[in-house]
Coordinates of C-alpha atoms (C1' of nucleotides) in Angstrom, one line a residue:
Chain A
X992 CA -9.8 26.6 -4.5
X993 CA -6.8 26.1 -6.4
X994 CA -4.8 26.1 -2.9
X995 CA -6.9 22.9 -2.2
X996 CA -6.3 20.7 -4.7
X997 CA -3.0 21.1 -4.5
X998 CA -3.0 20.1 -1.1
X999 CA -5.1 17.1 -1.6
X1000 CA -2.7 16.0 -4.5
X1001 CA 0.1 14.3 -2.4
X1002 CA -0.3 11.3 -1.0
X1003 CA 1.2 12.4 2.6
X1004 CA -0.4 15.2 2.9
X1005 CA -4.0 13.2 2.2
X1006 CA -3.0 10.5 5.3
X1007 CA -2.2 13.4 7.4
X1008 CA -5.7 14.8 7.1
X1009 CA -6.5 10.8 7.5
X1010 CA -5.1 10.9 10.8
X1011 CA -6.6 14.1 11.5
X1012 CA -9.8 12.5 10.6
X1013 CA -8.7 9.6 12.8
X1014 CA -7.8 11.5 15.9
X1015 CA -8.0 15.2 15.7
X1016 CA -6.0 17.2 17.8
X1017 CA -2.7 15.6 17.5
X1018 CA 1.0 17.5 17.7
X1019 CA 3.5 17.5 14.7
X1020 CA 5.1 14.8 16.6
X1021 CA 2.3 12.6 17.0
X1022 CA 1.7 13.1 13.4
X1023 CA 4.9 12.4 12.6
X1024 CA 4.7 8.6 14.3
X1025 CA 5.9 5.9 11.9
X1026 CA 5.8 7.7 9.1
X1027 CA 9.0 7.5 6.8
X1028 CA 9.5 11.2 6.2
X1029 CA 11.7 14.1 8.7
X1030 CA 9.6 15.4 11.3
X1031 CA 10.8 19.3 9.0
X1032 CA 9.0 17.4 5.3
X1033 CA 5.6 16.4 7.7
X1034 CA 6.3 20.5 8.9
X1035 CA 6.3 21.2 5.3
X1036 CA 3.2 19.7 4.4
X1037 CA 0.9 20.8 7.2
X1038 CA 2.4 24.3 6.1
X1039 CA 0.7 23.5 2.8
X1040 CA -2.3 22.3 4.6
X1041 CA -3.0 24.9 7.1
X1042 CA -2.6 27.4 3.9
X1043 CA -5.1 26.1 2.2
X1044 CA -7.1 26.1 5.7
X1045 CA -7.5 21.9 5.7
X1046 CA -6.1 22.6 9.0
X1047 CA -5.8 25.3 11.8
X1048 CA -3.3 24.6 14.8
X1049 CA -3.4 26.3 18.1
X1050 CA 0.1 26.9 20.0
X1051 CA -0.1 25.2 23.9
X1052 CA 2.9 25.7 25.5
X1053 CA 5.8 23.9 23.5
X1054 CA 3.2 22.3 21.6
X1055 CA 1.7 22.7 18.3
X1056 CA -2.2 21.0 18.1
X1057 CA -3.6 20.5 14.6
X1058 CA -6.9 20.2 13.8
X1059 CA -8.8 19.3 10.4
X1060 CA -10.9 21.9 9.2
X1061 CA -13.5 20.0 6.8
X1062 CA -15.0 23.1 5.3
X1063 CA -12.6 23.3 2.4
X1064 CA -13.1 19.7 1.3
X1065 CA -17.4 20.2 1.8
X1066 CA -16.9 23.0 -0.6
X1067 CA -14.8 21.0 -3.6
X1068 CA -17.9 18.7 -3.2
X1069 CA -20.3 21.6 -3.4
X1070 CA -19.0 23.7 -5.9
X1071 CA -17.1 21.4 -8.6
X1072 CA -18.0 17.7 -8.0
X1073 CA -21.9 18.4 -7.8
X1074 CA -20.9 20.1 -11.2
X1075 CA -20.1 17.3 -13.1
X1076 CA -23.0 14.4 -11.0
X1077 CA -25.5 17.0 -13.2
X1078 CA -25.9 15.0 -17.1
X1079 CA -23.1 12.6 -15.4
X1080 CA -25.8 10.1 -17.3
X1081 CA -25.9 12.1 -20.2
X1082 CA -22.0 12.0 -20.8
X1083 CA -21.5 8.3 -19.7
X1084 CA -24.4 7.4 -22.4
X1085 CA -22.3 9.9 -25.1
X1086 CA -19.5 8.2 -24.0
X1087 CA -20.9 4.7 -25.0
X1088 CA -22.0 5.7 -28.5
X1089 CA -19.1 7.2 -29.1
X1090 CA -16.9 4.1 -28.2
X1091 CA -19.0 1.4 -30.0
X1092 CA -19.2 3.6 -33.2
X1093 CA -15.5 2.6 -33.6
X1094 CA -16.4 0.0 -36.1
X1095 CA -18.5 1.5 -39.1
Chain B
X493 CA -7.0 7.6 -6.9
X494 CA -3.9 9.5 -6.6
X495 CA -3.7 9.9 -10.4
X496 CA -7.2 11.5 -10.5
X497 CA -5.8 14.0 -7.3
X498 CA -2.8 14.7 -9.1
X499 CA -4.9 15.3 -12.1
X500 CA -6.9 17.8 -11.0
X501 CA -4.5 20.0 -9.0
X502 CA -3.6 21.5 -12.5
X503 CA -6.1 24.7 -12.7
X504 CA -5.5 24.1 -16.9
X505 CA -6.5 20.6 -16.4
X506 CA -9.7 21.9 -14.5
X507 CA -10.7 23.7 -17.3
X508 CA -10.0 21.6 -20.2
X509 CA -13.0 18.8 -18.1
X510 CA -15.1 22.0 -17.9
X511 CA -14.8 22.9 -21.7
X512 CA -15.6 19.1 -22.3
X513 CA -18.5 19.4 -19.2
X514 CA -19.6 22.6 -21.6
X515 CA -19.5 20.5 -25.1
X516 CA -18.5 17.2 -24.9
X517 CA -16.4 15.1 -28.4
X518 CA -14.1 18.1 -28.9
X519 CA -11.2 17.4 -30.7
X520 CA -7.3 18.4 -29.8
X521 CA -7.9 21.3 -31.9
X522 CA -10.8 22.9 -30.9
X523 CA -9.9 22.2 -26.8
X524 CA -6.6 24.3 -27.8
X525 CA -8.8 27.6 -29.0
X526 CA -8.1 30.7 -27.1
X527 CA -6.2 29.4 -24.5
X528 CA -2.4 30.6 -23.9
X529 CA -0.9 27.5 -24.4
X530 CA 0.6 25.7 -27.2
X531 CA -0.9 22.7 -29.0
X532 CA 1.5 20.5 -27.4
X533 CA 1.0 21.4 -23.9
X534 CA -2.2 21.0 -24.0
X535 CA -2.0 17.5 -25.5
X536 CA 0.4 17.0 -22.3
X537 CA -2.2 17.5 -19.8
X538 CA -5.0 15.4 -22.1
X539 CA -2.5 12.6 -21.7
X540 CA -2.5 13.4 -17.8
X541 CA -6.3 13.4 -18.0
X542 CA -6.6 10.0 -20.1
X543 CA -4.1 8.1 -17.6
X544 CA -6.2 9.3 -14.9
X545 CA -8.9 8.1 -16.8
X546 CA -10.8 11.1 -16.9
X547 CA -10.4 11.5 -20.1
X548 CA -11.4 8.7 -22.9
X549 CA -10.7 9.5 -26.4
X550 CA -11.7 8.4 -29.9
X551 CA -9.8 8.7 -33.2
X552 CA -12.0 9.7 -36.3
X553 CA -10.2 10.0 -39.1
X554 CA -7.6 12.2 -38.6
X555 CA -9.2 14.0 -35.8
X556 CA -9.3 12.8 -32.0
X557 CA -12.0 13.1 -30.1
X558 CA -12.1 13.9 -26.3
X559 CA -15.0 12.8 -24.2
X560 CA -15.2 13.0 -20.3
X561 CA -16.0 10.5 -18.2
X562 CA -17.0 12.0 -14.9
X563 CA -16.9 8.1 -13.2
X564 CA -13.3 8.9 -11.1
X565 CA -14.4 12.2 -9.8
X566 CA -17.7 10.8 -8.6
X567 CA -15.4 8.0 -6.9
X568 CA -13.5 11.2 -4.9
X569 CA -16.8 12.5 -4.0
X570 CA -18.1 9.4 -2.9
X571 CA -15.4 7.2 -1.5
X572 CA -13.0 10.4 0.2
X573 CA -15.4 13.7 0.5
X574 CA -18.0 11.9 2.4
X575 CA -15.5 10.4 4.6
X576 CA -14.7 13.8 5.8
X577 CA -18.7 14.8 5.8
X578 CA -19.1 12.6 8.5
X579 CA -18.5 13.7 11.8
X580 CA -17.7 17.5 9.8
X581 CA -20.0 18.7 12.5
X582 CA -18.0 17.2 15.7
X583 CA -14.8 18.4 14.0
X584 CA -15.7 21.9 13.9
X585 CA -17.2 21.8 17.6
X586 CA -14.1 20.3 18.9
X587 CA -12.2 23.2 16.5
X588 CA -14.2 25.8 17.7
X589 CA -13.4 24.7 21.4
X590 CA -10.0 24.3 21.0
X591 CA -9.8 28.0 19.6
X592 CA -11.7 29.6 22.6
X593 CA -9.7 27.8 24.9
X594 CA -6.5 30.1 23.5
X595 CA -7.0 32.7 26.2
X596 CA -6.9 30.2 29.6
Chain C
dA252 C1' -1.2 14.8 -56.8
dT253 C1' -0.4 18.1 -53.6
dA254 C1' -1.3 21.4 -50.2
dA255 C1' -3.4 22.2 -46.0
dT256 C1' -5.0 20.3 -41.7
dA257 C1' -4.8 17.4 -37.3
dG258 C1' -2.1 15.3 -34.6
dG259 C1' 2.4 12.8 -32.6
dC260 C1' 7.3 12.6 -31.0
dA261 C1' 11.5 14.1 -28.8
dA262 C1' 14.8 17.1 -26.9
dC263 C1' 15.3 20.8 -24.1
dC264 C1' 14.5 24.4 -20.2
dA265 C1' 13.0 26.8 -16.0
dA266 C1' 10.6 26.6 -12.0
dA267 C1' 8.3 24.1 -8.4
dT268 C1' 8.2 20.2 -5.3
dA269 C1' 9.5 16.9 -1.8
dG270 C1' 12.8 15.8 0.7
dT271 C1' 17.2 16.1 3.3
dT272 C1' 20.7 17.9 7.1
dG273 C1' 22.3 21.1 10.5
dC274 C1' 21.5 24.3 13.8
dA275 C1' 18.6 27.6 16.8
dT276 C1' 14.9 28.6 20.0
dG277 C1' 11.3 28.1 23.4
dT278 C1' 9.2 25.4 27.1
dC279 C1' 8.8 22.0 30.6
dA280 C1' 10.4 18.9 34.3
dA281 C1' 13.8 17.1 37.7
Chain D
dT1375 C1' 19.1 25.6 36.5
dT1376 C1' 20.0 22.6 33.4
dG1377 C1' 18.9 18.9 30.4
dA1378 C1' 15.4 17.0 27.5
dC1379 C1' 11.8 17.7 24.5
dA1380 C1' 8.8 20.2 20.8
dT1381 C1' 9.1 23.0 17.3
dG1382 C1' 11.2 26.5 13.9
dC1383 C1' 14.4 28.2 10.3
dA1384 C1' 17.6 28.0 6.4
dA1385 C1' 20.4 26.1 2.9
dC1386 C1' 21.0 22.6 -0.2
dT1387 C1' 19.6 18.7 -3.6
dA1388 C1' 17.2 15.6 -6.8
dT1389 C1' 13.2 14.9 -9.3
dT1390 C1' 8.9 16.3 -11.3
dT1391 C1' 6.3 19.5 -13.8
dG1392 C1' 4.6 22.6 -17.2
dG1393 C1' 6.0 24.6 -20.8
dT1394 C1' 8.6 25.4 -25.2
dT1395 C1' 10.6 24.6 -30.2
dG1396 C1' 11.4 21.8 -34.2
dC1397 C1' 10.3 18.3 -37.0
dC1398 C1' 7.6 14.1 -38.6
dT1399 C1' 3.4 11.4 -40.1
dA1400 C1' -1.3 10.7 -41.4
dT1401 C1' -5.6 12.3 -43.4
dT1402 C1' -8.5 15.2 -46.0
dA1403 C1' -9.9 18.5 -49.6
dT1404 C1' -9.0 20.9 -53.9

DNA sequence: ATAATAGGCAACCAAATAGTTGCATGTCAA
DNA sequence: TTGACATGCAACTATTTGGTTGCCTATTAT
């Protein structure tokens, strides 16, 4: 889990699962099209990505095909952001009071 | 957005929103007890939590008091984990596929 | 009034991160 | 078979990050 944030926490990494969302499938070096960055940092960051299994790439011949594996990203949903949509009201209305009892 | 990511990819940060999803208005203090961390660490990663705005926090007296407000990491679930919901089912077919087809 | 409590500020440090360059290897096409 | 293409590996660098220590300020309780 931790694995997974920290792959969702860079910017690059998050338009590379983008374009994996786009067009799944692709090679390093279609993924590397018009982006500012060495093909080797893009290398870098799908590393990250395939390690915490966003993505899973299958060798064919000199190429390397990446695809998005959605599973991890379903389960932050599940597991930590359902946690906090429970008493979401409850803590936005605590929230208020709290903020307008500034002035007594 | 990317503040709230970078946010949450700290595993401390995590659980400093749980102990305010567990008992919300602690102050600085009471966040810090039993964790293996000085004072002013953790008042690092509030500050992290505030700018992302997950955080908002009211002084009383000489105490301050942390609330969560749970609003950005409904955004992630709504405007960037449902993204990748959709069409989860036709990216694992096509991933599934793709894996099979190792052996041809 | 003064001691204890709650928190803030700044300098410093080690490790992790995001990126680079240079070179090597494997595969395909002419 | 040889050149071009797709990717891999390693060393190096600058910046960011997560943490520390030491000291200062503001508020409360005795």
């Amino acid at each position: 889990m931790d694995e997974v944030f920290k792959a969702l926490a860079d910017a690059s990494r998050r338009s590379l699962l983008d374009g994996l969302h786009a067009r799944n499938g692709q090679t390093l070096s279609e993924l590397c099209e018009g982006l500012a960055m060495t093909r080797q940092a893009v290398t870098k960051h799908l590393v990250i990505l395939e390690e915490a299994n966003l993505v899973t790439t299958v060798r064919h011949g000199r190429e390397k095909l990446h695809y998005l594996n959605p599973v991890p990203i379903h389960q932050i949903g599940e597991r930590w952001i359902k946690k906090f949509e429970r008493g979401k009201l409850a803590a936005l209305g605590e929230l208020k009071r709290q903020l307008e009892k500034r002035d007594e």
